mmCIF file of C-alpha atoms and ligand atoms in Angstrom:
data_model
loop_
_atom_site.group_PDB
_atom_site.id
_atom_site.type_symbol
_atom_site.label_atom_id
_atom_site.label_comp_id
_atom_site.label_asym_id
_atom_site.label_seq_id
_atom_site.Cartn_x
_atom_site.Cartn_y
_atom_site.Cartn_z
ATOM 1 C CA MET A 2 32.868 -10.304 -5.325
ATOM 2 C CA SER A 3 30.853 -7.252 -7.018
ATOM 3 C CA THR A 4 31.183 -4.411 -5.299
ATOM 4 C CA ALA A 5 28.109 -2.004 -4.348
ATOM 5 C CA SER A 6 28.572 -0.699 -7.907
ATOM 6 C CA GLN A 7 28.279 -2.671 -10.455
ATOM 7 C CA LEU A 8 25.345 -4.206 -8.189
ATOM 8 C CA ARG A 9 23.771 -0.928 -8.778
ATOM 9 C CA ALA A 10 24.801 -1.215 -13.104
ATOM 10 C CA ALA A 11 22.710 -4.292 -12.807
ATOM 11 C CA LEU A 12 20.025 -3.431 -11.284
ATOM 12 C CA ALA A 13 19.182 -0.379 -12.925
ATOM 13 C CA ALA A 14 20.144 -1.613 -15.771
ATOM 14 C CA ARG A 15 17.306 -4.598 -15.476
ATOM 15 C CA LEU A 16 14.822 -1.789 -14.159
ATOM 16 C CA ILE A 17 15.526 -0.414 -17.579
ATOM 17 C CA GLU A 18 14.754 -2.851 -19.580
ATOM 18 C CA ASP A 19 11.582 -3.371 -18.370
ATOM 19 C CA ALA A 20 10.781 -0.159 -18.650
ATOM 20 C CA PRO A 21 12.969 1.004 -22.210
ATOM 21 C CA SER A 22 11.285 3.744 -22.643
ATOM 22 C CA VAL A 23 12.186 5.541 -19.051
ATOM 23 C CA GLU A 24 13.338 9.244 -19.347
ATOM 24 C CA PRO A 25 17.164 9.784 -19.121
ATOM 25 C CA GLU A 26 16.401 11.845 -15.827
ATOM 26 C CA TRP A 27 14.756 8.633 -14.263
ATOM 27 C CA ARG A 28 17.949 7.024 -15.480
ATOM 28 C CA SER A 29 20.262 8.648 -13.866
ATOM 29 C CA ALA A 30 18.474 8.766 -10.549
ATOM 30 C CA VAL A 31 18.042 4.732 -10.450
ATOM 31 C CA GLN A 32 21.633 4.436 -11.904
ATOM 32 C CA THR A 33 22.592 6.840 -9.105
ATOM 33 C CA VAL A 34 21.061 7.309 -5.721
ATOM 34 C CA PRO A 35 22.869 4.150 -3.677
ATOM 35 C CA ARG A 36 20.680 1.955 -2.120
ATOM 36 C CA GLU A 37 22.771 0.304 0.517
ATOM 37 C CA LEU A 38 23.244 3.636 2.792
ATOM 38 C CA PHE A 39 19.134 2.975 2.772
ATOM 39 C CA THR A 40 19.068 -0.816 3.829
ATOM 40 C CA ARG A 41 22.806 -0.539 6.404
ATOM 41 C CA SER A 42 20.471 -3.870 7.746
ATOM 42 C CA TYR A 43 17.166 -4.934 6.878
ATOM 43 C CA PHE A 44 15.217 -8.396 7.912
ATOM 44 C CA ARG A 45 14.604 -11.585 5.807
ATOM 45 C CA PRO A 46 11.812 -13.563 5.699
ATOM 46 C CA VAL A 47 12.517 -17.456 6.951
ATOM 47 C CA ALA A 48 11.260 -19.885 4.014
ATOM 48 C CA GLY A 49 8.720 -22.240 5.528
ATOM 49 C CA THR A 50 7.753 -20.577 8.322
ATOM 50 C CA VAL A 51 4.007 -19.583 9.642
ATOM 51 C CA PRO A 52 3.486 -17.237 11.247
ATOM 52 C CA THR A 53 6.404 -15.210 8.673
ATOM 53 C CA GLY A 54 10.067 -15.466 11.517
ATOM 54 C CA TYR A 55 12.532 -12.434 10.016
ATOM 55 C CA ARG A 56 16.034 -13.050 10.626
ATOM 56 C CA PRO A 57 17.740 -9.431 10.753
ATOM 57 C CA VAL A 58 20.961 -9.374 8.040
ATOM 58 C CA ARG A 59 22.914 -7.068 8.569
ATOM 59 C CA GLU A 60 25.529 -4.849 6.565
ATOM 60 C CA GLY A 61 29.138 -6.446 5.884
ATOM 61 C CA GLU A 62 27.388 -9.942 6.330
ATOM 62 C CA PRO A 63 26.908 -12.735 3.517
ATOM 63 C CA GLY A 64 24.209 -11.886 1.302
ATOM 64 C CA TRP A 65 23.905 -8.909 2.633
ATOM 65 C CA LEU A 66 24.581 -5.873 -0.425
ATOM 66 C CA GLU A 67 22.956 -8.511 -2.391
ATOM 67 C CA GLY A 68 19.985 -8.161 -1.058
ATOM 68 C CA VAL A 69 20.285 -4.633 -1.025
ATOM 69 C CA TYR A 70 20.234 -4.621 -5.333
ATOM 70 C CA SER A 71 17.803 -7.250 -5.743
ATOM 71 C CA ASP A 72 14.189 -6.424 -7.036
ATOM 72 C CA GLU A 73 12.667 -6.993 -3.472
ATOM 73 C CA THR A 74 10.766 -4.858 -0.930
ATOM 74 C CA LEU A 75 13.412 -5.304 2.415
ATOM 75 C CA ILE A 76 11.632 -4.815 5.282
ATOM 76 C CA THR A 77 13.434 -3.103 8.399
ATOM 77 C CA GLN A 78 11.224 -2.342 10.931
ATOM 78 C CA LEU A 79 7.858 -5.571 12.766
ATOM 79 C CA ASP A 80 4.682 -4.481 15.247
ATOM 80 C CA GLY A 81 6.451 -0.159 14.604
ATOM 81 C CA ARG A 82 9.158 -0.838 16.739
ATOM 82 C CA ILE A 83 11.250 -4.208 16.392
ATOM 83 C CA ARG A 84 14.430 -3.166 14.234
ATOM 84 C CA PRO A 85 16.574 -5.017 12.862
ATOM 85 C CA ASP A 86 19.670 -4.224 14.559
ATOM 86 C CA ASP A 87 17.691 -4.955 18.236
ATOM 87 C CA MET A 88 18.378 -8.257 17.734
ATOM 88 C CA THR A 89 20.558 -10.087 18.868
ATOM 89 C CA GLU A 90 20.528 -13.114 17.456
ATOM 90 C CA GLY A 91 17.425 -16.152 15.869
ATOM 91 C CA ALA A 92 14.068 -15.267 14.185
ATOM 92 C CA VAL A 93 11.790 -12.347 15.439
ATOM 93 C CA THR A 94 7.865 -12.957 14.098
ATOM 94 C CA GLY A 95 5.168 -10.261 13.924
ATOM 95 C CA SER A 96 4.020 -7.538 11.343
ATOM 96 C CA PRO A 97 5.849 -5.606 8.534
ATOM 97 C CA SER A 98 5.653 -1.363 9.568
ATOM 98 C CA SER A 99 8.338 -0.111 7.351
ATOM 99 C CA SER A 100 10.788 -1.226 4.603
ATOM 100 C CA SER A 101 12.159 0.213 1.840
ATOM 101 C CA THR A 102 9.913 -0.298 -1.109
ATOM 102 C CA LEU A 103 11.445 -2.405 -4.076
ATOM 103 C CA PRO A 104 13.184 -0.370 -6.393
ATOM 104 C CA SER A 105 10.810 -1.008 -9.815
ATOM 105 C CA LEU A 106 7.832 -0.527 -7.449
ATOM 106 C CA VAL A 107 8.776 2.746 -6.422
ATOM 107 C CA LEU A 108 10.330 3.956 -10.133
ATOM 108 C CA ARG A 109 7.077 2.956 -11.497
ATOM 109 C CA MET A 110 4.783 5.157 -9.009
ATOM 110 C CA TRP A 111 7.324 8.270 -9.677
ATOM 111 C CA ARG A 112 7.406 8.261 -13.808
ATOM 112 C CA ARG A 113 4.112 7.500 -13.748
ATOM 113 C CA LEU A 114 3.201 10.217 -10.821
ATOM 114 C CA GLY A 115 4.857 11.741 -13.847
ATOM 115 C CA ALA A 116 6.559 15.086 -11.711
ATOM 116 C CA GLU A 117 8.150 16.818 -13.776
ATOM 117 C CA THR A 118 11.350 19.376 -13.227
ATOM 118 C CA GLY A 119 10.054 22.374 -11.184
ATOM 119 C CA HIS A 120 6.596 20.519 -9.579
ATOM 120 C CA ARG A 121 6.703 20.934 -5.623
ATOM 121 C CA VAL A 122 5.753 17.240 -4.738
ATOM 122 C CA LEU A 123 4.509 15.799 -0.682
ATOM 123 C CA GLU A 124 5.808 12.224 -0.654
ATOM 124 C CA ILE A 125 3.640 10.515 2.699
ATOM 125 C CA GLY A 126 5.680 7.660 3.576
ATOM 126 C CA THR A 127 9.558 8.342 4.029
ATOM 127 C CA GLY A 128 10.207 4.957 5.413
ATOM 128 C CA THR A 129 13.916 3.718 4.639
ATOM 129 C CA GLY A 130 14.553 7.355 2.607
ATOM 130 C CA TYR A 131 15.100 5.448 -0.866
ATOM 131 C CA SER A 132 12.449 6.079 -2.926
ATOM 132 C CA THR A 133 12.426 9.753 -1.248
ATOM 133 C CA ALA A 134 15.842 10.088 -2.824
ATOM 134 C CA LEU A 135 15.151 9.212 -6.363
ATOM 135 C CA GLY A 136 13.561 11.610 -5.565
ATOM 136 C CA ALA A 137 15.579 15.027 -4.897
ATOM 137 C CA HIS A 138 17.923 13.051 -7.889
ATOM 138 C CA ARG A 139 14.687 13.972 -9.878
ATOM 139 C CA LEU A 140 12.889 16.887 -9.008
ATOM 140 C CA GLY A 141 16.250 18.076 -6.940
ATOM 141 C CA ASP A 142 15.953 19.406 -2.972
ATOM 142 C CA ALA A 143 13.556 22.527 -2.583
ATOM 143 C CA ASP A 144 11.079 20.768 -3.902
ATOM 144 C CA LEU A 145 10.202 18.051 -2.134
ATOM 145 C CA THR A 146 8.913 17.142 0.611
ATOM 146 C CA SER A 147 8.791 13.875 1.946
ATOM 147 C CA VAL A 148 7.058 12.707 6.010
ATOM 148 C CA GLU A 149 6.972 9.651 7.933
ATOM 149 C CA TYR A 150 4.720 9.003 10.735
ATOM 150 C CA ASP A 151 7.369 7.437 12.720
ATOM 151 C CA PRO A 152 10.945 8.608 14.332
ATOM 152 C CA VAL A 153 13.255 6.490 15.077
ATOM 153 C CA VAL A 154 12.166 5.482 11.111
ATOM 154 C CA GLY A 155 12.564 9.633 10.243
ATOM 155 C CA GLY A 156 15.921 9.961 11.214
ATOM 156 C CA ALA A 157 17.960 7.198 10.247
ATOM 157 C CA ALA A 158 15.964 7.634 6.305
ATOM 158 C CA ALA A 159 17.921 11.791 7.683
ATOM 159 C CA ALA A 160 20.370 9.912 8.013
ATOM 160 C CA ALA A 161 20.726 8.228 5.662
ATOM 161 C CA LEU A 162 19.330 10.786 2.725
ATOM 162 C CA LYS A 163 21.959 13.491 4.243
ATOM 163 C CA ALA A 164 24.749 10.513 4.005
ATOM 164 C CA ALA A 165 23.918 10.238 0.155
ATOM 165 C CA GLY A 166 23.961 14.255 -0.194
ATOM 166 C CA PHE A 167 19.848 14.911 -0.427
ATOM 167 C CA ALA A 168 18.340 17.701 1.684
ATOM 168 C CA PRO A 169 14.767 17.175 0.632
ATOM 169 C CA ARG A 170 12.738 18.692 3.515
ATOM 170 C CA LEU A 171 11.611 15.957 5.905
ATOM 171 C CA ILE A 172 8.351 15.820 8.360
ATOM 172 C CA ILE A 173 8.415 13.525 11.175
ATOM 173 C CA GLY A 174 4.249 13.439 11.867
ATOM 174 C CA ASP A 175 1.077 12.285 10.483
ATOM 175 C CA GLY A 176 0.525 12.415 6.806
ATOM 176 C CA LEU A 177 -2.446 12.103 6.632
ATOM 177 C CA ARG A 178 -2.445 15.673 8.013
ATOM 178 C CA GLY A 179 -0.801 16.913 4.962
ATOM 179 C CA ASP A 180 2.027 19.648 5.163
ATOM 180 C CA PRO A 181 1.491 20.976 9.070
ATOM 181 C CA ASN A 182 2.140 24.299 7.322
ATOM 182 C CA GLY A 183 0.477 23.933 4.510
ATOM 183 C CA GLY A 184 1.320 24.083 1.545
ATOM 184 C CA ARG A 185 0.524 24.207 -2.483
ATOM 185 C CA TYR A 186 1.954 20.269 -4.243
ATOM 186 C CA ASP A 187 1.435 19.858 -7.239
ATOM 187 C CA ARG A 188 1.457 16.332 -7.006
ATOM 188 C CA LEU A 189 1.349 14.122 -4.418
ATOM 189 C CA ILE A 190 2.854 10.095 -3.685
ATOM 190 C CA ALA A 191 1.896 8.266 -0.828
ATOM 191 C CA THR A 192 3.992 4.619 -0.021
ATOM 192 C CA CYS A 193 2.179 3.608 2.900
ATOM 193 C CA ALA A 194 -1.991 2.812 1.788
ATOM 194 C CA VAL A 195 -5.253 4.922 2.380
ATOM 195 C CA ARG A 196 -8.760 3.431 3.734
ATOM 196 C CA TYR A 197 -10.117 6.793 1.798
ATOM 197 C CA ILE A 198 -8.663 10.088 0.695
ATOM 198 C CA PRO A 199 -7.629 12.409 3.571
ATOM 199 C CA LEU A 200 -9.215 16.365 2.835
ATOM 200 C CA SER A 201 -5.824 17.684 3.687
ATOM 201 C CA TRP A 202 -3.970 16.462 0.791
ATOM 202 C CA LEU A 203 -7.135 17.768 -1.689
ATOM 203 C CA HIS A 204 -6.869 21.496 -0.572
ATOM 204 C CA GLN A 205 -3.446 21.153 -0.709
ATOM 205 C CA VAL A 206 -2.562 19.676 -4.195
ATOM 206 C CA LYS A 207 -3.471 22.758 -6.251
ATOM 207 C CA PRO A 208 -6.258 22.119 -8.531
ATOM 208 C CA GLY A 209 -5.037 20.815 -12.162
ATOM 209 C CA GLY A 210 -2.340 18.807 -9.249
ATOM 210 C CA LYS A 211 -1.912 14.327 -9.212
ATOM 211 C CA ILE A 212 -3.244 12.942 -6.098
ATOM 212 C CA LEU A 213 -0.887 8.620 -6.075
ATOM 213 C CA VAL A 214 -1.820 6.608 -3.380
ATOM 214 C CA THR A 215 -2.399 2.850 -2.907
ATOM 215 C CA LEU A 216 -6.858 2.228 -1.945
ATOM 216 C CA SER A 217 -5.984 -0.290 1.067
ATOM 217 C CA GLY A 218 -8.050 -1.430 4.272
ATOM 218 C CA TRP A 219 -8.871 -4.129 6.845
ATOM 219 C CA SER A 220 -9.598 -6.442 4.975
ATOM 220 C CA TYR A 221 -5.487 -6.804 3.017
ATOM 221 C CA ALA A 222 -6.528 -5.751 -0.431
ATOM 222 C CA ASN A 223 -5.026 -3.582 -2.327
ATOM 223 C CA ALA A 224 -5.106 -1.342 -5.790
ATOM 224 C CA LEU A 225 -3.362 1.415 -6.939
ATOM 225 C CA ALA A 226 -5.378 4.823 -7.850
ATOM 226 C CA LEU A 227 -3.845 8.043 -9.678
ATOM 227 C CA LEU A 228 -6.662 10.565 -8.928
ATOM 228 C CA ASP A 229 -6.820 14.046 -11.106
ATOM 229 C CA VAL A 230 -7.367 17.757 -8.670
ATOM 230 C CA THR A 231 -10.261 18.838 -10.125
ATOM 231 C CA GLY A 232 -10.948 21.982 -7.024
ATOM 232 C CA PRO A 233 -10.198 22.443 -3.242
ATOM 233 C CA GLY A 234 -12.371 18.947 -1.609
ATOM 234 C CA GLU A 235 -12.171 17.310 -5.304
ATOM 235 C CA ALA A 236 -10.363 14.206 -7.064
ATOM 236 C CA THR A 237 -11.198 11.937 -9.511
ATOM 237 C CA GLY A 238 -9.426 9.723 -11.060
ATOM 238 C CA ARG A 239 -9.139 5.681 -11.851
ATOM 239 C CA PHE A 240 -7.038 2.024 -11.321
ATOM 240 C CA LEU A 241 -3.810 1.687 -12.205
ATOM 241 C CA PRO A 242 -3.268 -2.351 -14.183
ATOM 242 C CA GLY A 243 -0.931 -4.384 -11.519
ATOM 243 C CA CYS A 244 -0.790 -6.428 -7.942
ATOM 244 C CA THR A 245 0.337 -3.260 -6.256
ATOM 245 C CA SER A 246 0.098 -3.366 -2.588
ATOM 246 C CA PHE A 247 1.967 -0.824 0.090
ATOM 247 C CA MET A 248 1.027 -1.364 4.242
ATOM 248 C CA ILE A 249 -1.736 0.335 5.490
ATOM 249 C CA ALA A 250 -0.635 4.005 6.694
ATOM 250 C CA ARG A 251 -0.688 4.184 10.608
ATOM 251 C CA PRO A 252 -3.788 5.966 11.618
ATOM 252 C CA HIS A 253 -6.083 4.112 9.754
ATOM 253 C CA ASP A 254 -4.831 0.010 10.053
ATOM 254 C CA ARG A 255 -7.281 -2.130 11.894
ATOM 255 C CA PRO A 256 -8.588 -2.220 15.495
ATOM 256 C CA PRO A 257 -6.864 -4.749 18.051
ATOM 257 C CA ARG A 258 -9.362 -7.464 17.843
ATOM 258 C CA PRO A 259 -9.538 -9.901 20.833
ATOM 259 C CA THR A 260 -9.566 -13.518 20.763
ATOM 260 C CA LEU A 261 -12.106 -14.283 17.523
ATOM 261 C CA VAL A 262 -14.978 -17.015 20.071
ATOM 262 C CA LEU A 263 -17.368 -17.560 16.639
ATOM 263 C CA SER A 264 -20.827 -17.828 17.276
ATOM 264 C CA PRO A 265 -23.441 -19.116 16.471
ATOM 265 C CA GLY A 266 -26.047 -17.282 13.580
ATOM 266 C CA ASP A 267 -28.385 -17.666 10.320
ATOM 267 C CA GLU A 268 -27.158 -20.945 8.002
ATOM 268 C CA ARG A 269 -27.632 -20.568 4.074
ATOM 269 C CA PRO A 270 -26.432 -21.448 1.117
ATOM 270 C CA SER A 271 -24.433 -18.596 -0.169
ATOM 271 C CA ARG A 272 -24.618 -17.866 -3.693
ATOM 272 C CA ILE A 273 -21.315 -16.690 -3.824
ATOM 273 C CA ASP A 274 -18.312 -18.329 -4.093
ATOM 274 C CA PRO A 275 -16.055 -18.123 -1.331
ATOM 275 C CA THR A 276 -13.238 -18.697 -3.388
ATOM 276 C CA LYS A 277 -14.035 -14.931 -4.839
ATOM 277 C CA ARG A 278 -12.530 -13.624 -2.893
ATOM 278 C CA ASP A 279 -8.453 -15.358 -3.480
ATOM 279 C CA ASP A 280 -9.010 -13.060 -6.273
ATOM 280 C CA TRP A 281 -7.105 -9.880 -6.787
ATOM 281 C CA THR A 282 -9.642 -7.971 -7.641
ATOM 282 C CA GLY A 283 -12.611 -10.360 -6.028
ATOM 283 C CA GLY A 284 -10.494 -9.514 -2.554
ATOM 284 C CA TRP A 285 -10.815 -6.457 -3.120
ATOM 285 C CA VAL A 286 -14.882 -5.542 -4.103
ATOM 286 C CA ALA A 287 -15.219 -8.041 -1.370
ATOM 287 C CA GLN A 288 -13.572 -5.096 0.527
ATOM 288 C CA LEU A 289 -15.027 -2.597 -0.798
ATOM 289 C CA ALA A 290 -18.597 -4.078 0.116
ATOM 290 C CA ALA A 291 -17.799 -5.203 3.772
ATOM 291 C CA PRO A 292 -14.881 -2.416 4.345
ATOM 292 C CA SER A 293 -15.471 -2.529 8.335
ATOM 293 C CA ALA A 294 -14.742 -6.755 7.656
ATOM 294 C CA GLU A 295 -11.445 -8.372 8.613
ATOM 295 C CA ARG A 296 -10.725 -11.053 6.640
ATOM 296 C CA MET A 297 -8.960 -14.580 8.344
ATOM 297 C CA GLY A 298 -8.707 -17.750 6.155
ATOM 298 C CA ALA A 299 -9.073 -18.142 2.089
ATOM 299 C CA GLY A 300 -10.753 -21.090 -0.019
ATOM 300 C CA PRO A 301 -13.625 -22.378 0.714
ATOM 301 C CA GLU A 302 -13.317 -21.112 4.515
ATOM 302 C CA GLN A 303 -13.466 -17.655 5.308
ATOM 303 C CA ILE A 304 -14.675 -15.703 7.375
ATOM 304 C CA LEU A 305 -15.111 -12.057 7.860
ATOM 305 C CA TRP A 306 -15.318 -10.344 11.436
ATOM 306 C CA ASP A 307 -16.550 -6.326 12.134
ATOM 307 C CA VAL A 308 -15.495 -6.483 15.198
ATOM 308 C CA SER A 309 -17.614 -2.516 16.352
ATOM 309 C CA THR A 310 -20.120 -3.821 15.680
ATOM 310 C CA GLY A 311 -19.654 -7.887 15.807
ATOM 311 C CA SER A 312 -21.190 -8.931 13.492
ATOM 312 C CA GLN A 313 -19.852 -12.111 11.457
ATOM 313 C CA ALA A 314 -20.209 -14.005 8.100
ATOM 314 C CA ARG A 315 -18.135 -17.327 6.968
ATOM 315 C CA THR A 316 -18.322 -20.205 4.684
ATOM 316 C CA ALA A 317 -18.097 -23.588 3.621
ATOM 317 C CA PRO A 318 -17.916 -25.912 1.607
ATOM 318 C CA GLY A 319 -21.638 -27.365 1.398
ATOM 319 C CA PRO A 320 -22.748 -30.856 2.719
ATOM 320 C CA ASP A 321 -24.408 -31.636 -0.993
ATOM 321 C CA GLY A 322 -21.843 -29.668 -3.706
ATOM 322 C CA GLY A 323 -21.423 -25.444 -3.096
ATOM 323 C CA TRP A 324 -20.567 -23.023 -0.004
ATOM 324 C CA THR A 325 -23.123 -22.345 2.798
ATOM 325 C CA VAL A 326 -22.324 -19.267 4.216
ATOM 326 C CA VAL A 327 -24.113 -18.610 8.435
ATOM 327 C CA GLN A 328 -23.726 -14.784 9.556
ATOM 328 C CA ARG A 329 -24.411 -12.815 12.727
ATOM 329 C CA GLY A 330 -24.632 -9.208 13.885
ATOM 330 C CA PRO A 331 -25.943 -5.808 13.033
ATOM 331 C CA VAL A 332 -24.674 -5.811 9.058
ATOM 332 C CA ARG A 333 -24.764 -8.638 7.137
ATOM 333 C CA LEU A 334 -21.868 -8.085 5.743
ATOM 334 C CA TRP A 335 -21.443 -12.017 4.186
ATOM 335 C CA ASP A 336 -25.141 -9.998 1.582
ATOM 336 C CA ARG A 337 -22.666 -6.862 0.874
ATOM 337 C CA VAL A 338 -19.999 -9.394 -0.652
ATOM 338 C CA GLU A 339 -22.185 -10.759 -2.686
ATOM 339 C CA GLN A 340 -24.087 -8.695 -3.579
ATOM 340 C CA ALA A 341 -21.059 -6.893 -5.471
ATOM 341 C CA ILE A 342 -19.695 -9.533 -6.386
ATOM 342 C CA ARG A 343 -22.535 -10.477 -7.884
ATOM 343 C CA LEU A 344 -21.597 -6.496 -9.985
ATOM 344 C CA TRP A 345 -19.147 -7.214 -11.168
ATOM 345 C CA GLN A 346 -18.950 -11.216 -12.050
ATOM 346 C CA ALA A 347 -22.233 -10.001 -14.401
ATOM 347 C CA ALA A 348 -19.725 -6.515 -15.136
ATOM 348 C CA GLY A 349 -17.365 -9.116 -16.257
ATOM 349 C CA GLU A 350 -15.250 -9.803 -13.879
ATOM 350 C CA PRO A 351 -12.911 -6.277 -14.959
ATOM 351 C CA ARG A 352 -9.486 -5.872 -13.119
ATOM 352 C CA GLN A 353 -9.179 -2.986 -11.287
ATOM 353 C CA GLU A 354 -8.270 -1.317 -13.919
ATOM 354 C CA GLY A 355 -12.254 -0.771 -14.869
ATOM 355 C CA PHE A 356 -12.341 1.467 -11.367
ATOM 356 C CA GLY A 357 -12.455 4.839 -10.555
ATOM 357 C CA ILE A 358 -13.063 6.836 -7.914
ATOM 358 C CA THR A 359 -14.675 10.233 -7.096
ATOM 359 C CA VAL A 360 -13.735 12.534 -4.268
ATOM 360 C CA SER A 361 -16.347 15.530 -3.408
ATOM 361 C CA ALA A 362 -17.859 17.298 -0.495
ATOM 362 C CA ALA A 363 -20.281 14.715 -0.881
ATOM 363 C CA GLY A 364 -17.980 11.411 0.065
ATOM 364 C CA GLN A 365 -15.804 9.572 -1.051
ATOM 365 C CA ARG A 366 -17.297 6.603 -4.318
ATOM 366 C CA VAL A 367 -15.449 3.036 -6.433
ATOM 367 C CA TRP A 368 -17.420 3.287 -8.948
ATOM 368 C CA LEU A 369 -17.081 0.178 -11.705
ATOM 369 C CA ALA A 370 -17.198 1.220 -15.454
ATOM 370 C CA THR A 371 -18.094 4.607 -15.538
ATOM 371 C CA GLU A 372 -19.063 7.764 -12.542
ATOM 372 C CA ASP A 373 -22.607 6.904 -12.779
ATOM 373 C CA GLY A 374 -21.808 3.394 -12.893
ATOM 374 C CA PRO A 375 -21.980 1.537 -10.114
ATOM 375 C CA GLY A 376 -19.890 1.925 -6.758
ATOM 376 C CA TRP A 377 -19.255 1.548 -3.228
ATOM 377 C CA ASP A 378 -18.959 4.891 -0.900
ATOM 378 C CA LEU A 379 -15.244 4.468 1.198
ATOM 379 C CA PRO A 380 -15.999 4.594 4.897
ATOM 380 C CA ILE A 381 -14.403 8.021 5.768
HETATM 381 C C1 LIG B 412 6.170 1.027 2.344
HETATM 382 S S1 LIG B 412 6.847 2.607 3.342
HETATM 383 C C2 LIG B 412 7.830 3.440 2.814
HETATM 384 C C3 LIG B 412 8.833 3.222 1.456
HETATM 385 C C4 LIG B 412 9.473 4.118 1.595
HETATM 386 N N1 LIG B 412 8.889 5.007 0.198
HETATM 387 C C5 LIG B 412 10.478 3.738 0.835
HETATM 388 O O1 LIG B 412 11.879 3.869 -0.619
HETATM 389 O O2 LIG B 412 11.789 2.694 1.498
HETATM 390 C C6 LIG B 412 5.922 2.809 4.419
HETATM 391 C C7 LIG B 412 5.894 4.659 5.650
HETATM 392 O O3 LIG B 412 4.530 4.769 5.438
HETATM 393 C C8 LIG B 412 4.891 4.735 7.005
HETATM 394 N N2 LIG B 412 3.902 5.372 7.497
HETATM 395 C C9 LIG B 412 1.843 4.801 8.029
HETATM 396 N N3 LIG B 412 1.730 5.889 7.958
HETATM 397 C C10 LIG B 412 1.657 7.297 7.738
HETATM 398 C C11 LIG B 412 1.449 8.544 7.850
HETATM 399 N N4 LIG B 412 0.037 8.397 8.966
HETATM 400 N N5 LIG B 412 2.515 9.377 7.865
HETATM 401 C C12 LIG B 412 3.188 8.839 6.733
HETATM 402 N N6 LIG B 412 4.313 7.723 6.882
HETATM 403 C C13 LIG B 412 2.967 7.282 7.630
HETATM 404 C C14 LIG B 412 5.311 4.004 7.672
HETATM 405 O O4 LIG B 412 5.638 4.454 8.828
HETATM 406 C C15 LIG B 412 6.507 3.440 7.031
HETATM 407 O O5 LIG B 412 8.015 3.729 7.163
#
């Protein structure tokens, strides 16, 4: 049976093989930080279950250590309250609310942030503390502050970081408010997603500093952005290649919704193929166009529902080919989605690295191709 250090060395070797230019300091961090201290128990999805069932895997159980040293995200909390250690037997369903992000992504994000020795770094979303430990190994405890919303999660991370020999500054609170004591940071990295860039970040990161964060929304679409802070309250940046997704920051999560009742509305042919929304970038563009709508379904039969206005749109295959859409309510959700998808199609359906973001006192806008190109305002 392999030991933790053998499995850690094997995972680190795989990560380094996949990213041969990885700097010696980050190599050393992945070779050294014991992920098993941060993931003493986690949930494993039960294959074939709908909705997904999760079974706890605890320290010492068969497969536990192999799971710890897989390059996978390990879910450690569901619905903001259920932890693997709370369960006595069987499986449970729920929405993942905390996890240890897959190590290759954590490494990629830390490297992309361009954090150097001497930089002051603010991390949002401590989670298990694994990514915090990698950062503390690279940058030193004194320059790293990490904020976690959930006190139980944050308490467990603090204990794990201590056990692993790290002592960065840890805060329990809403990281969307930044560092409650104020502060001037060179870099900000978020391992939870946001619907828009919180203003406090734009004032706590110095001009010339960088913010790395996933932009997400209520239709479950995601894109990772790297922003340069250009002045107090101002930033601009581009979206990065790859399919990166994170759980949304708790204060930015979608509101609870009542049971869906499909109501009659105005029917017409759809000008776009609804399955365009199943594409990673297509779904994201649609979310930019209708940011307050939640998406349900996939393929040609989709529902968009904006709980705040009661607006709905639902698509279906048309009787003679093509597709139809039924819309009701004050916001014509499908009109907006169609317009955005057609713009994106006319531009050749670029991936999200073809988009950028500008943030200023005037608002927050995601644009296609160039800053003065077509764009969408974020729901601040
Ligand atoms: C994907 S996990 C973080 C993974 C973590 N960095 C790791 O490597 O273990 C996202 C975390 O963000 C936390 N979170 C959500 N909203 C937050 C907020 N507003 N402020 C700080 N943390 C938040 C969640 O509670 C969760 O623990």
